[in-house]
Short mmCIF file of C-alpha atoms and ligand atoms in Angstrom, two decimals:
data_model
loop_
_atom_site.label_atom_id
_atom_site.label_comp_id
_atom_site.label_asym_id
_atom_site.label_seq_id
_atom_site.Cartn_x
_atom_site.Cartn_y
_atom_site.Cartn_z
CA MET A 225 98.51 84.90 115.80
CA LYS A 226 95.59 84.73 113.37
CA LEU A 227 96.05 87.56 110.97
CA VAL A 228 94.12 88.46 107.84
CA LEU A 229 95.72 90.60 105.12
CA LEU A 230 93.33 92.73 103.15
CA GLY A 231 94.00 95.09 100.20
CA ALA A 232 93.56 95.34 96.46
CA PRO A 233 95.09 92.70 94.17
CA GLY A 234 98.70 93.75 93.68
CA ALA A 235 98.88 95.70 96.97
CA GLY A 236 101.76 93.47 98.05
CA LYS A 237 99.85 91.17 100.40
CA GLY A 238 101.66 88.07 99.23
CA THR A 239 105.14 89.58 99.67
CA GLN A 240 104.35 91.01 103.10
CA ALA A 241 102.59 87.82 104.20
CA GLN A 242 105.78 85.88 103.45
CA ILE A 243 107.90 88.37 105.46
CA LEU A 244 105.40 88.27 108.34
CA SER A 245 105.28 84.46 108.22
CA GLU A 246 109.07 84.30 108.74
CA LYS A 247 109.03 86.99 111.49
CA LEU A 248 106.17 85.43 113.45
CA GLY A 249 107.01 81.78 112.78
CA VAL A 250 103.48 80.87 111.57
CA PRO A 251 102.53 79.67 108.09
CA MET A 252 101.14 81.95 105.41
CA ILE A 253 98.07 80.57 103.66
CA SER A 254 97.44 81.96 100.20
CA THR A 255 94.26 80.83 98.48
CA GLY A 256 95.65 82.29 95.21
CA ASN A 257 98.79 80.08 95.44
CA ILE A 258 96.74 77.00 96.38
CA LEU A 259 94.39 77.60 93.44
CA ARG A 260 97.26 78.21 90.95
CA ALA A 261 98.82 74.90 92.04
CA ALA A 262 95.44 73.18 91.61
CA VAL A 263 95.09 74.64 88.11
CA LYS A 264 98.61 73.52 87.15
CA ASN A 265 97.93 69.98 88.51
CA GLU A 266 94.52 69.93 86.80
CA THR A 267 92.76 68.74 89.95
CA PRO A 268 88.93 68.92 90.10
CA VAL A 269 89.18 72.21 92.10
CA GLY A 270 91.70 73.57 89.58
CA LEU A 271 89.51 72.69 86.58
CA ARG A 272 86.57 74.43 88.29
CA ALA A 273 88.57 77.53 89.27
CA LYS A 274 90.53 78.19 86.11
CA ALA A 275 87.96 80.22 84.11
CA TYR A 276 87.10 82.47 87.04
CA MET A 277 90.80 83.16 87.70
CA ASP A 278 91.64 83.88 84.08
CA SER A 279 88.86 86.49 83.81
CA GLY A 280 89.58 88.09 87.19
CA GLU A 281 86.35 86.91 88.81
CA LEU A 282 86.17 85.35 92.23
CA VAL A 283 86.09 81.57 92.58
CA PRO A 284 82.77 80.49 94.21
CA ASP A 285 82.76 80.79 98.00
CA GLU A 286 82.04 77.13 98.61
CA VAL A 287 85.20 76.11 96.74
CA ILE A 288 87.37 78.54 98.77
CA ILE A 289 85.76 77.61 102.12
CA GLY A 290 86.51 73.91 101.32
CA ILE A 291 90.16 74.68 100.52
CA MET A 292 90.58 76.78 103.65
CA ARG A 293 89.04 74.19 105.97
CA GLU A 294 91.33 71.50 104.63
CA ARG A 295 94.52 73.69 104.87
CA MET A 296 93.74 74.99 108.35
CA ALA A 297 93.28 71.46 109.67
CA GLU A 298 96.96 70.71 108.98
CA PRO A 299 99.22 70.51 112.06
CA ASP A 300 101.41 73.50 111.19
CA CYS A 301 98.39 75.74 111.62
CA ALA A 302 98.02 74.96 115.35
CA GLY A 303 99.89 78.06 116.41
CA GLY A 304 98.19 80.48 114.03
CA TYR A 305 98.57 81.65 110.45
CA ILE A 306 98.55 84.58 108.12
CA LEU A 307 95.73 84.56 105.57
CA ASP A 308 96.68 86.12 102.25
CA GLY A 309 93.77 86.64 99.81
CA MET A 310 91.09 85.11 102.04
CA PRO A 311 88.50 86.09 103.10
CA ARG A 312 87.55 88.00 99.93
CA THR A 313 83.75 88.15 100.54
CA ILE A 314 81.53 88.67 103.60
CA THR A 315 80.32 85.05 103.16
CA GLN A 316 83.93 83.76 103.48
CA ALA A 317 84.53 85.94 106.59
CA GLU A 318 81.33 84.57 108.15
CA ALA A 319 82.45 81.03 107.33
CA LEU A 320 85.60 81.69 109.34
CA ASP A 321 83.45 82.90 112.25
CA THR A 322 81.11 79.83 112.10
CA GLY A 323 84.09 77.54 111.67
CA GLY A 324 85.37 78.78 115.06
CA VAL A 325 88.30 80.75 113.60
CA GLU A 326 88.83 83.80 115.68
CA VAL A 327 90.63 86.40 113.56
CA GLU A 328 92.72 88.62 115.84
CA THR A 329 93.64 91.33 113.37
CA ALA A 330 92.71 92.28 109.79
CA LEU A 331 95.36 94.47 108.32
CA THR A 332 94.60 96.37 105.15
CA ILE A 333 97.28 97.74 102.84
CA GLU A 334 95.89 100.81 101.09
CA ILE A 335 96.96 101.76 97.56
CA SER A 336 95.37 103.64 94.65
CA ASP A 337 93.96 101.86 91.62
CA GLU A 338 96.41 103.82 89.33
CA GLU A 339 99.39 102.56 91.26
CA ILE A 340 98.08 99.02 91.16
CA ILE A 341 97.71 99.15 87.36
CA ALA A 342 101.30 100.51 87.03
CA ARG A 343 102.66 97.85 89.34
CA MET A 344 100.90 94.83 87.90
CA SER A 345 102.28 95.53 84.47
CA GLY A 346 105.83 94.74 85.89
CA ARG A 347 104.88 91.61 87.81
CA ARG A 348 106.56 88.35 86.63
CA VAL A 349 106.23 84.81 87.93
CA CYS A 350 108.18 81.59 87.57
CA PRO A 351 105.87 78.96 86.02
CA ASP A 352 107.91 76.26 87.84
CA CYS A 353 108.41 77.26 91.43
CA GLY A 354 105.91 80.16 91.72
CA GLU A 355 108.51 82.70 92.86
CA THR A 356 107.38 86.25 92.01
CA TYR A 357 109.42 89.20 90.81
CA HIS A 358 108.89 92.72 89.59
CA THR A 359 110.80 94.28 86.69
CA VAL A 360 111.35 97.44 88.72
CA TYR A 361 110.80 96.79 92.41
CA GLU A 362 112.17 93.21 92.77
CA PRO A 363 114.06 92.24 89.63
CA PRO A 364 115.73 88.86 89.27
CA ASP A 365 119.56 88.75 88.97
CA LYS A 366 119.24 88.01 85.28
CA PRO A 367 116.35 89.78 83.52
CA GLY A 368 113.50 87.42 82.71
CA VAL A 369 114.98 84.40 84.44
CA CYS A 370 114.11 82.83 87.84
CA ASP A 371 116.90 83.12 90.38
CA LYS A 372 115.82 79.86 92.03
CA CYS A 373 115.36 77.46 89.14
CA GLY A 374 116.54 79.20 85.96
CA ARG A 375 113.24 79.03 84.11
CA ALA A 376 112.01 81.86 81.87
CA LEU A 377 109.57 84.11 83.85
CA THR A 378 106.05 84.68 82.58
CA ILE A 379 103.23 87.15 83.14
CA ARG A 380 100.31 85.76 85.06
CA ARG A 381 97.33 85.65 82.76
CA ASP A 382 95.24 87.56 85.29
CA ASP A 383 97.85 90.36 85.34
CA GLU A 384 96.92 91.37 81.76
CA PRO A 385 95.66 94.98 81.85
CA GLU A 386 91.96 94.28 81.07
CA THR A 387 91.83 91.54 83.70
CA VAL A 388 93.51 93.77 86.25
CA LYS A 389 90.76 96.35 85.75
CA ASN A 390 88.12 93.66 86.33
CA ARG A 391 89.95 92.40 89.44
CA LEU A 392 89.90 95.94 90.90
CA LYS A 393 86.19 96.26 90.12
CA VAL A 394 85.55 92.96 91.90
CA TYR A 395 87.77 94.04 94.79
CA HIS A 396 85.83 97.30 95.38
CA ALA A 397 82.46 95.55 95.13
CA GLU A 398 83.06 92.29 97.01
CA THR A 399 86.21 92.57 99.18
CA GLU A 400 86.46 96.20 100.28
CA PRO A 401 83.26 95.86 102.48
CA LEU A 402 85.38 93.54 104.63
CA LYS A 403 87.11 96.63 106.02
CA ASP A 404 83.83 97.72 107.63
CA PHE A 405 83.14 94.14 108.70
CA TYR A 406 86.38 93.98 110.69
CA ALA A 407 86.31 97.65 111.78
CA ALA A 408 82.92 97.01 113.38
CA ARG A 409 84.56 94.25 115.44
CA GLY A 410 87.47 96.56 116.44
CA LYS A 411 89.94 94.40 114.49
CA LEU A 412 90.94 96.57 111.53
CA LEU A 413 94.42 98.07 111.18
CA THR A 414 95.08 100.30 108.17
CA VAL A 415 98.48 101.05 106.66
CA GLU A 416 99.22 103.14 103.59
CA ASN A 417 101.43 101.45 101.01
CA ARG A 418 104.90 103.00 100.77
CA ASP A 419 107.32 102.96 97.87
CA GLY A 420 109.47 99.92 98.37
CA ILE A 421 108.93 96.57 100.10
CA ALA A 422 111.10 97.27 103.18
CA GLU A 423 109.42 100.63 103.87
CA THR A 424 106.00 99.05 103.80
CA THR A 425 107.15 96.13 105.97
CA LYS A 426 108.41 98.70 108.53
CA ILE A 427 105.05 100.43 108.91
CA ILE A 428 103.24 97.01 109.06
CA PHE A 429 105.54 95.90 111.89
CA GLU A 430 104.95 99.20 113.66
CA ALA A 431 101.12 98.91 113.21
CA LEU A 432 101.26 95.33 114.60
CA GLY A 433 103.61 96.29 117.41
CA ILE A 434 106.18 93.60 116.49
P1 LIG B 266 95.48 86.24 94.21
O1 LIG B 266 96.72 85.51 93.89
O2 LIG B 266 95.18 86.26 95.71
O3 LIG B 266 95.35 87.55 93.57
O4 LIG B 266 94.27 85.27 93.58
C1 LIG B 266 94.19 85.05 92.16
C2 LIG B 266 92.82 84.67 91.81
O5 LIG B 266 92.42 83.49 92.50
C3 LIG B 266 91.73 85.70 92.12
O6 LIG B 266 91.61 86.70 91.12
C4 LIG B 266 90.48 84.82 92.23
O7 LIG B 266 90.01 84.43 90.95
C5 LIG B 266 91.02 83.60 92.87
N1 LIG B 266 90.97 83.66 94.37
C6 LIG B 266 91.98 83.63 95.26
N2 LIG B 266 91.58 83.72 96.52
C7 LIG B 266 90.24 83.78 96.43
C8 LIG B 266 89.19 83.89 97.38
N3 LIG B 266 89.44 83.98 98.72
N4 LIG B 266 87.89 83.94 96.98
C9 LIG B 266 87.62 83.84 95.65
N5 LIG B 266 88.52 83.77 94.68
C10 LIG B 266 89.80 83.74 95.08
#
């Protein structure tokens, strides 16, 4: 199974990718998570990516393509994977093609910009283990504290309202055209976001026939 998840930032791709990864027994590859770890560890890639991420811009294609090539070469990817947050540009999608990666399905989770803005304002993340929460939809047991490691939760810098607006602009300009790219290849599946994680998972499973 080689599955690409598309959708606006905050559509729930990461959450659903994790659920799908467990269900299908293949790894989830999130370029956002890989980049955040690189920023935290101050690696050369992290140092290069930080300013783009903080302002809601896309990290240059060649950086992303390098990260993906490296990650996909690891042994756990032999049976397939779920790509969360990549490709985000036509150039990245073409790089998958030329790299011999045959995407089977691109699934897009559709959601309005207004809902994204409302949602992102409640998103919280653990600065230690990276676990994500939502003050309304997925609250931790104790408000403001990570269930897994007990650290105080933070707001991702790129979830600040002005940055979210820029990320949505970038999404519509750069990433949304991928829907046509995959539709033209007969690979696009579209699901409408539902209220609640489980409800959205249900329609995704139905769309994928799993
Ligand atoms: P995400 O967690 O997927 O929303 O990604 C957070 C940020 O990382 C994005 O706003 C971009 O700055 C950067 N990023 C993640 N994946 C990509 C990608 N495939 N192409 C370019 N930039 C990316």
